[in-house]
GROMACS .gro file of C-alpha atoms in nm:
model
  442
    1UNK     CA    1   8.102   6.450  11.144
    2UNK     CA    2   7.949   6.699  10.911
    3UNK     CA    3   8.157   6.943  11.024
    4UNK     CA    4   8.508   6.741  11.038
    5UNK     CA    5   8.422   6.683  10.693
    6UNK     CA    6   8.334   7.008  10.608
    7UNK     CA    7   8.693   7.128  10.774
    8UNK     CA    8   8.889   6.898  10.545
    9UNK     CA    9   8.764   7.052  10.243
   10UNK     CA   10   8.987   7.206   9.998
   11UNK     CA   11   8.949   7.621  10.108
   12UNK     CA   12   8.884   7.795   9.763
   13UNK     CA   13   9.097   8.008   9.683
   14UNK     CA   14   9.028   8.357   9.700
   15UNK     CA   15   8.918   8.625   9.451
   16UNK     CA   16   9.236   8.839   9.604
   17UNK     CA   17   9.491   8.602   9.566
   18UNK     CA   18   9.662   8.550   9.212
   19UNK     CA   19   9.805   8.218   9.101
   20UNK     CA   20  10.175   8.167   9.065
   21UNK     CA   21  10.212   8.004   8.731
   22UNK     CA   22  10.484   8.219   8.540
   23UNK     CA   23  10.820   8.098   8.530
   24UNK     CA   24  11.129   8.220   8.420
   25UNK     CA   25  11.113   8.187   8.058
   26UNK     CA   26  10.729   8.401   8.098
   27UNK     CA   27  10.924   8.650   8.350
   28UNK     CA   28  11.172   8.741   8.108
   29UNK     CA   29  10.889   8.724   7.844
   30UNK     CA   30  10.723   8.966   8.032
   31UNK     CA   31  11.014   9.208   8.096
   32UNK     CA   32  11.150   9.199   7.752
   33UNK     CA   33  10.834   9.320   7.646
   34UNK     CA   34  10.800   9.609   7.873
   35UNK     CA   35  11.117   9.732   7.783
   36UNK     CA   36  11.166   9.682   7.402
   37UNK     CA   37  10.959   9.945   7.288
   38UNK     CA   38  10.899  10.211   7.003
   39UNK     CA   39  11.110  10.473   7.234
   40UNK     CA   40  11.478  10.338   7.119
   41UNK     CA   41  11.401  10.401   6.796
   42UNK     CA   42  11.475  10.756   6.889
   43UNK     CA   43  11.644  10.783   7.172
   44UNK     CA   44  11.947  10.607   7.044
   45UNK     CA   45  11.985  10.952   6.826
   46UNK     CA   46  11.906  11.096   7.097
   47UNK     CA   47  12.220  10.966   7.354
   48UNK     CA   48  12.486  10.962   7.015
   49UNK     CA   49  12.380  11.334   7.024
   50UNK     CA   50  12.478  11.390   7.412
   51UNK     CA   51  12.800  11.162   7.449
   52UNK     CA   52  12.879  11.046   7.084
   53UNK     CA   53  13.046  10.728   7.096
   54UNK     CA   54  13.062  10.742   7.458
   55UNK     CA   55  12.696  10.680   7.485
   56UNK     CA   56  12.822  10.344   7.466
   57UNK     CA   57  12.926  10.369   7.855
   58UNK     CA   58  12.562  10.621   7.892
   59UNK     CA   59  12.380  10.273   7.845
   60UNK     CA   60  12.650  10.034   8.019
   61UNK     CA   61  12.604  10.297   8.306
   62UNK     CA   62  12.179  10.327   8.273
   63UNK     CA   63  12.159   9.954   8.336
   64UNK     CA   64  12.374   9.973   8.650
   65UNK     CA   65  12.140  10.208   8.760
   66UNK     CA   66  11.798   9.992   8.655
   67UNK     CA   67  11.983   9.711   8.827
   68UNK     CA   68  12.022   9.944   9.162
   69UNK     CA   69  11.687  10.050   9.147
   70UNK     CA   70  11.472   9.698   9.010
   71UNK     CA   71  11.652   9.480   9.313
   72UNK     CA   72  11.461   9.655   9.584
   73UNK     CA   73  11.176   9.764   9.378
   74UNK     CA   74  11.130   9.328   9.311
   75UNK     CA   75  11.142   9.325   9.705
   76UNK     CA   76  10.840   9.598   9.802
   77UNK     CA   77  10.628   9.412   9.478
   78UNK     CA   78  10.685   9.064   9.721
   79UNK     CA   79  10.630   9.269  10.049
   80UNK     CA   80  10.310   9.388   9.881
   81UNK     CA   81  10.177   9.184   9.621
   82UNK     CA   82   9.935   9.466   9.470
   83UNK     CA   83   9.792   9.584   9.164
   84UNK     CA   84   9.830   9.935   9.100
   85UNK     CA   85  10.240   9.862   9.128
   86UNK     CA   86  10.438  10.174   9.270
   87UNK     CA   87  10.110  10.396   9.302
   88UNK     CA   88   9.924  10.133   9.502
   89UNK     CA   89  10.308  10.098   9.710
   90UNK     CA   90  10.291  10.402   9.821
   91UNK     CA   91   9.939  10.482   9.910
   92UNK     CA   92   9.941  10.170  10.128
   93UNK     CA   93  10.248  10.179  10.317
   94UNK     CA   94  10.304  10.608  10.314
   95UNK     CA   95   9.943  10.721  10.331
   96UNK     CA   96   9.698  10.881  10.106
   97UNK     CA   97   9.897  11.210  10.043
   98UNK     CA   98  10.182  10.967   9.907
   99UNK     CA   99   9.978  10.809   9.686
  100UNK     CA  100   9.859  11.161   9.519
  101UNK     CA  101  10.181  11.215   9.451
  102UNK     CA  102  10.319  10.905   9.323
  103UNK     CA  103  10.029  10.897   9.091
  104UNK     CA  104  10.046  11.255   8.974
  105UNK     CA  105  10.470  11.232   8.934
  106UNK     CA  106  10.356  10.860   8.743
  107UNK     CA  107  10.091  11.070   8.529
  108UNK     CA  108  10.297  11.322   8.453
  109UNK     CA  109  10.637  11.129   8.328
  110UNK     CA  110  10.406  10.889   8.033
  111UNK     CA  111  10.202  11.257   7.928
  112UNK     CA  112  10.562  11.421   7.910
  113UNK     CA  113  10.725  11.109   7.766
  114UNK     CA  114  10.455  11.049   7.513
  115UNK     CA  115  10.643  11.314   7.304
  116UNK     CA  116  10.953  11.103   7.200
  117UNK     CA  117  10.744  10.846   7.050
  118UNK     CA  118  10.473  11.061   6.894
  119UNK     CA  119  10.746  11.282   6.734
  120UNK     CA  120  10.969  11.002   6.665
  121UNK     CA  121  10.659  10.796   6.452
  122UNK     CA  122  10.623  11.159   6.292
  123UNK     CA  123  11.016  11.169   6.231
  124UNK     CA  124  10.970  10.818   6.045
  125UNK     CA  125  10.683  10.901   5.870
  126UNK     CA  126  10.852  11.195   5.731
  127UNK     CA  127  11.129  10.951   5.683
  128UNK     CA  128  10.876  10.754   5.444
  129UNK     CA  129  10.694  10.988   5.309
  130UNK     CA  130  10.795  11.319   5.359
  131UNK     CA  131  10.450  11.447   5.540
  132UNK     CA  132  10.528  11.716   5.799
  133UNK     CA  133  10.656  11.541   6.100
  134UNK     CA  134  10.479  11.744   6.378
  135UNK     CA  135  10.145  11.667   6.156
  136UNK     CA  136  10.267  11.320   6.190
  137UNK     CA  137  10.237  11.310   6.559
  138UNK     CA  138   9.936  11.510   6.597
  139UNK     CA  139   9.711  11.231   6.365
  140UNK     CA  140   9.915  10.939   6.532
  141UNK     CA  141   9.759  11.076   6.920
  142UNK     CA  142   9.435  11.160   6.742
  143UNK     CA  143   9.389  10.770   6.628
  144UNK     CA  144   9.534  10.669   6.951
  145UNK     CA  145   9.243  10.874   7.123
  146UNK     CA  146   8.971  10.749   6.908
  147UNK     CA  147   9.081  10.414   6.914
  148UNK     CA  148   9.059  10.430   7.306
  149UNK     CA  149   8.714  10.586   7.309
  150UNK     CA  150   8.588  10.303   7.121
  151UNK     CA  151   8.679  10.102   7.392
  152UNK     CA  152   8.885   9.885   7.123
  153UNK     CA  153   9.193   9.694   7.273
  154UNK     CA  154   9.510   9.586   7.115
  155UNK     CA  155   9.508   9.229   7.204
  156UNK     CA  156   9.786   9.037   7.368
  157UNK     CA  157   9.886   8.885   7.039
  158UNK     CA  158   9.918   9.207   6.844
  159UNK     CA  159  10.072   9.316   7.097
  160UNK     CA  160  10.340   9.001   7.058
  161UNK     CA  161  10.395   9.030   6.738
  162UNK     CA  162  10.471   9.423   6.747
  163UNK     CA  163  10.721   9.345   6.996
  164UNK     CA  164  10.858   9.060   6.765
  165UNK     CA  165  10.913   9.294   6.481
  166UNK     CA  166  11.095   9.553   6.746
  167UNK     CA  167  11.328   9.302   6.833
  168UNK     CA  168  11.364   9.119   6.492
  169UNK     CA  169  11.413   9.507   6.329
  170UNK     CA  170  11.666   9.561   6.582
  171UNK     CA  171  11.877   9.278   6.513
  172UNK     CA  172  11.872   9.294   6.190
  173UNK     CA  173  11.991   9.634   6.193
  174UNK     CA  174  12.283   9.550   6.406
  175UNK     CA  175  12.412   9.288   6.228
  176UNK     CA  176  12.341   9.406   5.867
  177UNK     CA  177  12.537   9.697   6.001
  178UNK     CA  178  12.783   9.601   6.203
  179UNK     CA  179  13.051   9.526   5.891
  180UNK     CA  180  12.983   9.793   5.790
  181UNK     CA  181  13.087  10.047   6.120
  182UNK     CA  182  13.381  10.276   6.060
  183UNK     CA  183  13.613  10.358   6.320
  184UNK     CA  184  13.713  10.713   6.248
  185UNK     CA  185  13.306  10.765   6.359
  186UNK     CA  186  13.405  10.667   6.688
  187UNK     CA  187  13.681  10.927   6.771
  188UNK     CA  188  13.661  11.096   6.954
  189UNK     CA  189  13.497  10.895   7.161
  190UNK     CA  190  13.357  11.109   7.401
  191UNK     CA  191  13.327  11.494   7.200
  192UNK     CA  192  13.155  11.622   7.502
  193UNK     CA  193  13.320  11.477   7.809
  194UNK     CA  194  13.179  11.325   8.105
  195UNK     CA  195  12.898  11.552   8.120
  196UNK     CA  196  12.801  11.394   7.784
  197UNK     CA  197  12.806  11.095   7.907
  198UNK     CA  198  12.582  11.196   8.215
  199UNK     CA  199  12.323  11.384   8.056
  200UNK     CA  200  12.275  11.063   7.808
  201UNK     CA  201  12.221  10.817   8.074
  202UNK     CA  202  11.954  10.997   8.158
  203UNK     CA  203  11.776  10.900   7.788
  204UNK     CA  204  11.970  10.537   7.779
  205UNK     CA  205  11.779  10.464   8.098
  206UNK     CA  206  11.441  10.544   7.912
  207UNK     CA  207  11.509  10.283   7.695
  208UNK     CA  208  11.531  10.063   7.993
  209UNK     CA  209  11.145  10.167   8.139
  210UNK     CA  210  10.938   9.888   8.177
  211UNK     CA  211  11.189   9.658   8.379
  212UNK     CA  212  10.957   9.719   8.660
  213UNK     CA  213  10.671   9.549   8.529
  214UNK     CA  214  10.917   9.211   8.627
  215UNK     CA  215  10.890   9.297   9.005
  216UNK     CA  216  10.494   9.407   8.964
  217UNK     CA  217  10.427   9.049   8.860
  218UNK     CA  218  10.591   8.891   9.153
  219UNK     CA  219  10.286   8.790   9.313
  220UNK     CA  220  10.218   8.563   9.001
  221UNK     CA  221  10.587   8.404   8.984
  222UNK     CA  222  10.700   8.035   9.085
  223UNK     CA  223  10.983   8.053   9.334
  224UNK     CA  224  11.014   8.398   9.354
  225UNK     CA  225  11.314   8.388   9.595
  226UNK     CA  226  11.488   8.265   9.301
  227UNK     CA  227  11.309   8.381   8.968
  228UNK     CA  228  11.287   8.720   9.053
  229UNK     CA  229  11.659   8.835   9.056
  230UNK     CA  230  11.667   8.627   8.776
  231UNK     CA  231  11.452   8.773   8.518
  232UNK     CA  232  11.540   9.128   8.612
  233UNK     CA  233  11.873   9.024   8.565
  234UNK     CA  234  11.823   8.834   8.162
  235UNK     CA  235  11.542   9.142   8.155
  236UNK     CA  236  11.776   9.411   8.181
  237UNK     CA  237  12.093   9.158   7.995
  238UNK     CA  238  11.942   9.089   7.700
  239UNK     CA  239  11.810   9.426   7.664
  240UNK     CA  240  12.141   9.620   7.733
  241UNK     CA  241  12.334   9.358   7.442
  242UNK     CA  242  12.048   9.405   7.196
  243UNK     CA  243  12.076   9.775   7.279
  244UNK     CA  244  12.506   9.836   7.266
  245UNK     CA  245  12.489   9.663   6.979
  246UNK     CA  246  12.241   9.899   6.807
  247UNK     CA  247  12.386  10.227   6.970
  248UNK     CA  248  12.738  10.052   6.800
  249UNK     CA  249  12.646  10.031   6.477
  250UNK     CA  250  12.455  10.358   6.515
  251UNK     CA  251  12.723  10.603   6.602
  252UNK     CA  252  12.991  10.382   6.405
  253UNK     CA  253  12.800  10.428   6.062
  254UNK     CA  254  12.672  10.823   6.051
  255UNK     CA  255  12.847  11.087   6.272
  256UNK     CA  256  12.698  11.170   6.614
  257UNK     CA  257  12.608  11.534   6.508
  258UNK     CA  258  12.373  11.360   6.198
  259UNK     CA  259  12.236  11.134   6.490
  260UNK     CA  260  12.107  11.402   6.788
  261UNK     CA  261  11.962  11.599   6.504
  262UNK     CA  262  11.770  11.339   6.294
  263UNK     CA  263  11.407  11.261   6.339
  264UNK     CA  264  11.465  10.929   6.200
  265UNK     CA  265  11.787  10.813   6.334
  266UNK     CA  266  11.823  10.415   6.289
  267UNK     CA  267  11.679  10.448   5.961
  268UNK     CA  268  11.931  10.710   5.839
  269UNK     CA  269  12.214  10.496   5.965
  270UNK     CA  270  12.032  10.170   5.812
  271UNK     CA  271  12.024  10.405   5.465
  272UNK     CA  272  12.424  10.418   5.462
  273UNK     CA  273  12.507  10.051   5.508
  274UNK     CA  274  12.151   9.911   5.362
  275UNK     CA  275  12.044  10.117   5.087
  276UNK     CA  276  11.656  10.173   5.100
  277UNK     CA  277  11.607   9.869   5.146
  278UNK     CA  278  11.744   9.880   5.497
  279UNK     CA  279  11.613  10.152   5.524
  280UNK     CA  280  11.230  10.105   5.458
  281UNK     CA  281  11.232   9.845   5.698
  282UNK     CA  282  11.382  10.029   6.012
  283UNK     CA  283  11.135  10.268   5.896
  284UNK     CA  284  10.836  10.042   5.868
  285UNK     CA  285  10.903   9.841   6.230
  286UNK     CA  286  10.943  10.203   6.384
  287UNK     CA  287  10.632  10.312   6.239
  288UNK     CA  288  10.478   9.993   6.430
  289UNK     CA  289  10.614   9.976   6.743
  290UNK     CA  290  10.585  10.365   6.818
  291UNK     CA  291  10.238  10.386   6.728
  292UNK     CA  292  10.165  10.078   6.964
  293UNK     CA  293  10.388  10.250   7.197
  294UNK     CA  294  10.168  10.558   7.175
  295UNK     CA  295   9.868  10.372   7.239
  296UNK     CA  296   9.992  10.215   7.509
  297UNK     CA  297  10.081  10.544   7.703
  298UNK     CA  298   9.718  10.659   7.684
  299UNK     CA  299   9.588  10.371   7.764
  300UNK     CA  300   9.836  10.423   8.113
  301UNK     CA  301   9.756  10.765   8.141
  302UNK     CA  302   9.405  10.735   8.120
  303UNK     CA  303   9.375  10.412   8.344
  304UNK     CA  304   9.582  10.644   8.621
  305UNK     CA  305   9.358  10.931   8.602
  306UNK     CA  306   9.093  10.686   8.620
  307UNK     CA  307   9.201  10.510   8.910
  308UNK     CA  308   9.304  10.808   9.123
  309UNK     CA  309   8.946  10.975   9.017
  310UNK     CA  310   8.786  10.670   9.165
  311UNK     CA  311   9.016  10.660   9.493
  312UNK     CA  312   8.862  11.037   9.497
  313UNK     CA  313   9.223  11.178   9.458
  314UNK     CA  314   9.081  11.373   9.161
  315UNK     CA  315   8.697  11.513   9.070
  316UNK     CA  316   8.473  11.203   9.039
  317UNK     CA  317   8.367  11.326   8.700
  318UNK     CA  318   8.697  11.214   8.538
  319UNK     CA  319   8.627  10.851   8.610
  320UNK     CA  320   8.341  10.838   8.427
  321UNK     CA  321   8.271  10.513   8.205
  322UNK     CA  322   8.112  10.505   7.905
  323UNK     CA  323   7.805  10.237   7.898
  324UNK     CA  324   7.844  10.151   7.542
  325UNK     CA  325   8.216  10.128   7.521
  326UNK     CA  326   8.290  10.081   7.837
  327UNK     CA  327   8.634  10.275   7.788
  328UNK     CA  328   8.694  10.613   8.045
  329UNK     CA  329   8.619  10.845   7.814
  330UNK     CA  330   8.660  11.138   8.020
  331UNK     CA  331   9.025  11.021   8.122
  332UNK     CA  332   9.124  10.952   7.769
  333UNK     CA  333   8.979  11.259   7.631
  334UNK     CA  334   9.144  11.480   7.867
  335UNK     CA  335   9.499  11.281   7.850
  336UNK     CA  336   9.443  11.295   7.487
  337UNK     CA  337   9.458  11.650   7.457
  338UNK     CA  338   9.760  11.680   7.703
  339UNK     CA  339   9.916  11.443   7.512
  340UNK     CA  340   9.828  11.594   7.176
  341UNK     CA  341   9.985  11.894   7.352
  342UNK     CA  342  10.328  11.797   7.382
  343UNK     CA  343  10.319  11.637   7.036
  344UNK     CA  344  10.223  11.985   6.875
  345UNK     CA  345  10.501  12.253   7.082
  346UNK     CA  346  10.739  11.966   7.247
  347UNK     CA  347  11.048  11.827   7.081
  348UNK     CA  348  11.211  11.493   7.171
  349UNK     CA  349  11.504  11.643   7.425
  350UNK     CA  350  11.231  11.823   7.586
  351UNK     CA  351  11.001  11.508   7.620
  352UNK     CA  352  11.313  11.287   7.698
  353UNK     CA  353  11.440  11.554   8.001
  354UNK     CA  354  11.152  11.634   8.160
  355UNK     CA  355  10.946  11.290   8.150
  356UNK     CA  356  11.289  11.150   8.233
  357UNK     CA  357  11.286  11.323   8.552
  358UNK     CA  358  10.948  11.252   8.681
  359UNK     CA  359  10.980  10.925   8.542
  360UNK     CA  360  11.302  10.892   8.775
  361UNK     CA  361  11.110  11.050   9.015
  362UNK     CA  362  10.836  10.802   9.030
  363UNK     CA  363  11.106  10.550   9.208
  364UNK     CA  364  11.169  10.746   9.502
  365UNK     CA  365  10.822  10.672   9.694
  366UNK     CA  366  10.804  10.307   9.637
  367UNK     CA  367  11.233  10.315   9.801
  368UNK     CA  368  11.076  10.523  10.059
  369UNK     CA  369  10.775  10.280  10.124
  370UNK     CA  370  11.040   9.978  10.151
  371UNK     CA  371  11.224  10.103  10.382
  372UNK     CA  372  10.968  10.186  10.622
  373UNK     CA  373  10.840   9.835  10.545
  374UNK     CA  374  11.178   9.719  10.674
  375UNK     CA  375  11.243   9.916  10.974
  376UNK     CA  376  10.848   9.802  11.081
  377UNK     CA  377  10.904   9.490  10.990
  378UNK     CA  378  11.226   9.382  11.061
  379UNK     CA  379  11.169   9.038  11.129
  380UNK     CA  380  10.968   8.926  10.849
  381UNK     CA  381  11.199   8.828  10.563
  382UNK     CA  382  10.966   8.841  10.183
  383UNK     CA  383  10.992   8.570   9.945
  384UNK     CA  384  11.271   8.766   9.805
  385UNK     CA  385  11.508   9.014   9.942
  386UNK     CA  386  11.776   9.296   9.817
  387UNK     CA  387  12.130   9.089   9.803
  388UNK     CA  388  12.323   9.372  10.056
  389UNK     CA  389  12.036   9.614  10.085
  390UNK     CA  390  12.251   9.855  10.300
  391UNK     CA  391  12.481   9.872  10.004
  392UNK     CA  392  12.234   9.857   9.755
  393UNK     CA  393  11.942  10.049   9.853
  394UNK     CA  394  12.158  10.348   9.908
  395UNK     CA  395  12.294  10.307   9.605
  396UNK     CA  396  11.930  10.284   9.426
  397UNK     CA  397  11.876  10.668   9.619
  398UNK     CA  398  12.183  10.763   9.481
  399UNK     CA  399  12.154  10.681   9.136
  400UNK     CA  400  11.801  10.804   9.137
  401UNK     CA  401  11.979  11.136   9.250
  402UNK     CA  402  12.171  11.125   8.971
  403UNK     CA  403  11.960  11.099   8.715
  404UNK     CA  404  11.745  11.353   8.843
  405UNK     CA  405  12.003  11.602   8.820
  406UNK     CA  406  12.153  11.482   8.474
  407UNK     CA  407  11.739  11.578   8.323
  408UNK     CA  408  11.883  11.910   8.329
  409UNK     CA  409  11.714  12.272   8.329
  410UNK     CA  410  11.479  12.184   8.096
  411UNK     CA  411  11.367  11.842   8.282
  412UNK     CA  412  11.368  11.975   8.643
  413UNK     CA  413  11.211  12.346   8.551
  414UNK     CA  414  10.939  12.157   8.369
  415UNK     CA  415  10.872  11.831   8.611
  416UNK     CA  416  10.931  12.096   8.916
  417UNK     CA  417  10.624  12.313   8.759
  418UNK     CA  418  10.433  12.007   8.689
  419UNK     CA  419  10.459  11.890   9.064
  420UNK     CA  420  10.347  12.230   9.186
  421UNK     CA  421  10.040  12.236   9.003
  422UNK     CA  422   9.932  11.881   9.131
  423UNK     CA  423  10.034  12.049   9.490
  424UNK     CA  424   9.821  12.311   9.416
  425UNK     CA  425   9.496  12.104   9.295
  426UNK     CA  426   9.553  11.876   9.570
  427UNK     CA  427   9.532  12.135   9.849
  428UNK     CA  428   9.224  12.354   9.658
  429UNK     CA  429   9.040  11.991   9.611
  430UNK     CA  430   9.122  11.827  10.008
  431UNK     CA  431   8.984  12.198  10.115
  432UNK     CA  432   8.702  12.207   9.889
  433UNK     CA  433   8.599  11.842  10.012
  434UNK     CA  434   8.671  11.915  10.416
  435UNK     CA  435   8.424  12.239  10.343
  436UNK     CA  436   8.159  12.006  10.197
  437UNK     CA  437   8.169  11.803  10.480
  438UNK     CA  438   8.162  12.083  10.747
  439UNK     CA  439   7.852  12.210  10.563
  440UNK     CA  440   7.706  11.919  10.570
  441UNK     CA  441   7.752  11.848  10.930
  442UNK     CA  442   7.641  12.217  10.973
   0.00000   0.00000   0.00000
């Protein structure tokens, strides 16, 4: 008896398993907040620059492409419910070679793309105050670093309410300036043609990254079947209105020539139709959410060095912890300094091309890993699945293709070199450990 009672016990659930207790509204929550970030700021200057008006269609067409590539992503994150997201992906269905590179292309893209938001808080500062913008971003990483080697945390309601003022900044710019947009600003509409438009979808879909943190929580969603498509749909909806709206009122108020070459875009369109006023606060909300921004990237950066030190993908050493703190302060440090780096010598098209190509980059394992998944196993069907996936996973390849070409010169040159020298490490440190162990067998 003690045992037929001790069968029909509740089982406890597992330290593995996580709880699914977000909805839709916390889904979208969730990707809203990924995506709405310090970077559009800047790279709305950034994509009037390339296309002009027509960056208009650059975002319309970056969110077709987010769409292509978040559909399938959602799938793998419901075929493997993991933390660790796309590095974790990879390592587990591709091998440990995979996951080396997925985590040094992942590394790579925030260190690289770290520059458009520490330049673009030193643009606004400049904006404010008229300190020396690259001095700007070299004290904004500097905090950033200390702050993480304190072990202090921006906590999750900080972290609200910075995203709050993003999106409350945002549309108040928009509609404050939308009377005032003038239509001879928008012709020609497309002053550099189609390859305008191409190389500024590149930077539109920047301002999309984070739409993937929808699909990483999709262990933790209620009818996933159902709520996944959905949020990543409103996710990347919401986000593409709020942002049309503010590349609309961008381009329509200062010319697109003022735009690629400002440091402090929104706020010098905000200045025409808003006075300083308008102007002040653009200013003061960009100044917020690109430092948190910034923060947030070496917080990433560090946490991946981290986690790849402790797989033993890099030397041990980086992962050490701090006992005080508690923070990695060997991974921050030396992410810090990289970081500072590209703040000091890098400029925003620079940051934007070549993090926007490894960032693009960072896609194609997880595709890969799903559609080994599915050819293994083709009979098991995930709690959700890509509508058409031999339309649409194709297409995801495809328009990760094309992005990778539109990062240009500069972005594939750059990413190229970076994924040589993680090649190289890789090969020194898997010969370096193999000799090690053939000594010590010896």
């Amino acid at each position: 008896m003690a045992e037929v009672d001790a069968d029909r016990r509740p089982q406890r659930r597992t330290t593995t398993e996580l709880r699914r207790e977000l909805g839709l509204k916390e889904a979208v929550a969730i990707g809203i907040g990924g995506t709405v970030g310090g970077g559009i700021f800047v790279l709305v200057g950034v994509a009037g620059g390339k296309a002009g008006p027509a960056a208009l269609i650059a975002f319309s067409l970056a969110f077709v492409a987010s769409l292509f590539i978040a559909l399938p992503y959602a799938e793998l994150a419901c075929r493997l419910p993991m933390a660790g997201g796309g590095y974790a992906f990879a390592r587990q269905v591709l091998g440990p070679h995979w996951g080396f590179l997925m985590g040094w292309i992942y590394w790579g893209a925030y260190v690289f793309l770290s520059g458009y938001v520490t330049i673009g808080f030193g643009g606004y500062l400049h904006a404010a105050t008229g300190f020396p913008t690259t001095a700007g971003a070299a004290i904004l990483v500097a905090a950033c670093i200390a702050v993480n080697l304190l072990g202090v945390k921006v906590s999750g309601g900080v972290q609200t309410a910075v995203i709050a003022a993003a999106i409350i900044g945002l549309a108040g710019f928009s509609f404050w300036g939308l009377p005032h947009v003038s239509l001879s600003h928008l012709t020609p509409f497309a002053p550099h043609g189609i390859n305008g438009v191409f190389l500024a979808a590149l930077v539109a879909f920047l301002s999309f990254g984070g739409f993937d943190m929808v699909a990483a929580a999709g262990e933790e969603i209620k009818h996933p079947e159902r709520n996944l498509p959905r949020a990543i749909m409103l996710t990347l909806t919401g986000v593409l209105f709020l942002y049309l709206i503010v590349a609309f009122v961008a381009v329509g108020t200062i010319s697109s020539d003022h735009l690629g070459s400002s440091t402090s875009p929104l706020a010098d369109a905000a200045g025409v139709f808003g006075g300083d006023v308008a102007r002040h606060l653009i200013v003061f909300c960009a100044l917020l959410t690109t430092a948190a921004t910034a923060n947030a990237i070496v917080v990433v950066t560090s946490r991946t060095v981290f986690a790849m030190s402790r797989d033993r993908m890099l030397p041990a050493p980086f992962a050490a912890v701090s006992r005080r703190t508690g923070s990695p302060w060997v991974a921050v440090l030396i992410n810090g300094l990289l970081i500072e780096g590209v703040a000091l010598v890098g400029t925003v098209s620079m940051s934007s091309s070549t993090g926007g190509f490894l960032y693009v980059l960072h896609f194609v394992p997880p595709l890969l890993a799903l559609v080994r998944l599915r050819r293994d196993n083709a009979g098991e069907r995930p709690a959700f699945s890509t509508p058409a996936p031999r339309i649409l996973v194709p297409l995801a390849f495809a328009c990760s293709a094309g992005l990778l070409i539109a990062s240009g010169f500069t972005g594939v040159t750059i990413g190229s070199a970076w994924l040589l020298v993680g090649v190289v490490l890789y090969i020194g440190y898997l010969y370096t450990q193999r000799a090690d162990r053939a000594g010590r067998v010896g």
